[in-house]
CSV table of C-alpha atoms in Angstrom, one decimal:
chain,number,residue,atom,x,y,z
A,41,ASP,CA,16.7,-26.3,12.7
A,42,TRP,CA,15.7,-22.2,12.5
A,43,ASN,CA,12.7,-22.5,10.9
A,44,HIS,CA,10.3,-23.2,13.9
A,45,ALA,CA,6.6,-21.3,13.9
A,46,TRP,CA,7.8,-19.1,16.9
A,47,GLY,CA,10.7,-17.2,15.3
A,48,ALA,CA,8.1,-16.6,11.9
A,49,ALA,CA,5.7,-15.5,13.1
A,50,PRO,CA,7.1,-11.6,13.4
A,51,ALA,CA,7.7,-12.2,10.1
A,52,ASN,CA,3.5,-11.4,8.9
A,53,LEU,CA,4.2,-8.4,10.8
A,54,ILE,CA,5.7,-6.7,7.5
A,55,PRO,CA,3.0,-7.3,4.8
A,56,ARG,CA,0.2,-6.8,7.7
A,57,LYS,CA,1.7,-4.0,9.4
A,58,LEU,CA,4.6,-2.1,7.2
A,59,MET,CA,3.2,-2.8,4.1
A,60,GLY,CA,-0.1,-2.8,5.7
A,61,ILE,CA,-1.2,-6.0,2.1
A,62,GLU,CA,-4.4,-7.1,3.8
A,63,PRO,CA,-8.1,-9.2,2.0
A,64,LEU,CA,-11.2,-7.0,1.8
A,65,GLU,CA,-12.7,-9.9,0.1
A,66,PRO,CA,-12.3,-13.8,0.6
A,67,GLY,CA,-9.6,-14.9,-1.4
A,68,PHE,CA,-8.3,-11.2,-2.0
A,69,LYS,CA,-10.5,-10.8,-4.5
A,70,LYS,CA,-10.9,-7.1,-3.3
A,71,ILE,CA,-6.8,-6.3,-0.6
A,72,ARG,CA,-6.3,-2.9,1.2
A,73,ILE,CA,-2.5,-1.5,0.5
A,74,LYS,CA,-1.9,0.9,3.9
A,75,PRO,CA,1.2,1.2,4.3
A,76,GLN,CA,2.7,2.7,7.5
A,77,PRO,CA,6.1,3.2,7.6
A,78,GLY,CA,7.0,5.5,10.1
A,79,ASN,CA,10.3,7.6,9.2
A,80,LEU,CA,11.1,4.2,6.9
A,81,LYS,CA,12.6,5.6,3.6
A,82,HIS,CA,12.2,3.0,1.9
A,83,ALA,CA,10.7,-0.4,1.9
A,84,GLU,CA,9.5,-3.1,-1.1
A,85,ILE,CA,7.0,-6.1,-1.1
A,86,LYS,CA,6.3,-8.9,-3.2
A,87,HIS,CA,3.5,-10.9,-1.4
A,88,PRO,CA,1.7,-14.1,-2.5
A,89,THR,CA,-2.1,-14.6,-2.5
A,90,ILE,CA,-4.2,-17.1,-4.1
A,91,ARG,CA,-4.6,-14.7,-7.4
A,92,GLY,CA,-1.3,-13.6,-7.7
A,93,ALA,CA,1.8,-11.4,-5.9
A,94,VAL,CA,1.2,-8.2,-4.4
A,95,LYS,CA,3.6,-5.7,-5.4
A,96,ALA,CA,4.7,-2.8,-3.0
A,97,SER,CA,7.1,-0.3,-2.9
A,98,PHE,CA,7.5,3.1,-1.1
A,99,ILE,CA,9.5,5.6,-1.2
A,100,ASN,CA,9.2,7.8,2.2
A,101,ARG,CA,10.0,11.7,3.2
A,102,PRO,CA,8.4,12.1,6.7
A,103,ASN,CA,6.0,15.1,6.4
A,104,GLU,CA,6.9,15.7,3.0
A,105,SER,CA,5.7,13.3,0.1
A,106,PHE,CA,5.4,10.1,-0.2
A,107,ARG,CA,5.7,7.6,-3.3
A,108,LEU,CA,3.7,4.1,-2.9
A,109,GLU,CA,4.6,1.8,-6.9
A,110,VAL,CA,2.0,-1.1,-6.6
A,111,ASP,CA,1.3,-4.3,-9.1
A,112,ILE,CA,-2.1,-5.5,-8.5
A,113,PRO,CA,-2.8,-9.1,-9.9
A,114,VAL,CA,-5.4,-10.0,-12.3
A,115,ASN,CA,-9.2,-9.9,-11.2
A,116,THR,CA,-8.1,-7.6,-8.2
A,117,THR,CA,-9.3,-4.5,-6.6
A,118,ALA,CA,-7.3,-2.7,-4.0
A,119,LYS,CA,-8.1,0.1,-1.8
A,120,VAL,CA,-5.2,2.6,-1.3
A,121,TYR,CA,-4.1,4.5,1.0
A,122,LEU,CA,-1.5,7.5,1.4
A,123,PRO,CA,-0.5,9.9,4.4
A,124,PHE,CA,-2.5,12.9,4.6
A,125,TYR,CA,-0.8,15.8,4.9
A,126,SER,CA,-2.8,18.8,4.6
A,127,GLU,CA,-6.0,20.3,2.4
A,128,LYS,CA,-3.5,21.5,-0.2
A,129,GLN,CA,-1.5,18.8,-0.8
A,130,ILE,CA,-1.3,17.0,-4.5
A,131,PHE,CA,-1.8,13.8,-5.0
A,132,HIS,CA,-1.5,11.8,-8.3
A,133,MET,CA,-1.7,8.3,-9.8
A,134,ASP,CA,0.4,7.3,-12.3
A,135,ASP,CA,1.2,11.5,-13.2
A,136,ARG,CA,-2.7,12.6,-13.5
A,137,PRO,CA,-4.2,14.2,-10.6
A,138,ILE,CA,-6.9,12.0,-9.0
A,139,SER,CA,-9.5,12.5,-6.4
A,140,TYR,CA,-9.3,10.9,-2.8
A,141,LYS,CA,-11.9,11.1,0.3
A,142,ARG,CA,-9.9,11.2,3.8
A,143,GLU,CA,-9.5,8.7,6.4
A,144,GLY,CA,-7.6,9.9,9.6
A,145,ASN,CA,-4.2,10.5,8.5
A,146,PHE,CA,-5.0,8.8,5.2
A,147,SER,CA,-6.2,10.1,1.7
A,148,VAL,CA,-7.4,6.7,0.2
A,149,ILE,CA,-8.7,5.2,-3.0
A,150,GLU,CA,-11.3,3.5,-4.1
A,151,ASN,CA,-11.8,0.4,-6.3
A,152,VAL,CA,-8.1,0.6,-8.4
A,153,GLY,CA,-8.4,-1.8,-10.2
A,154,SER,CA,-6.1,-4.3,-11.4
A,155,GLY,CA,-2.0,-3.8,-12.9
A,156,LYS,CA,0.8,-1.5,-12.1
A,157,HIS,CA,0.1,2.2,-11.0
A,158,VAL,CA,2.5,4.2,-9.0
A,159,PHE,CA,0.6,7.0,-6.7
A,160,SER,CA,2.4,10.3,-5.4
A,161,VAL,CA,1.5,13.0,-3.0
A,162,SER,CA,3.4,15.9,-1.9
A,163,ARG,CA,2.4,18.8,0.4
């Protein structure tokens, strides 16, 4: 049998650490999406939750640009993190400039509503 708990345990690192999808409130009412791509150029995931699937995909050009597409389930909000490059960076949500706050090496958008959204940041 190839389905042993010890063999599957590392798989939970992909949604939680690489793609950064974690609940901030019980039942995934509020989630965090905080990708940590390093030098990885592309990844995508469909992560099941009690409220529906959270979908996320990114295209990463380290130290140049980062594009994140998300699909947030109904009745869910998200706190979305993108890389912080510089004070002069250009930051968009759904093709519109948007303000953000800085947390360490990340740009953060609070209270992103349900539905499909595209985030981009470039130097």
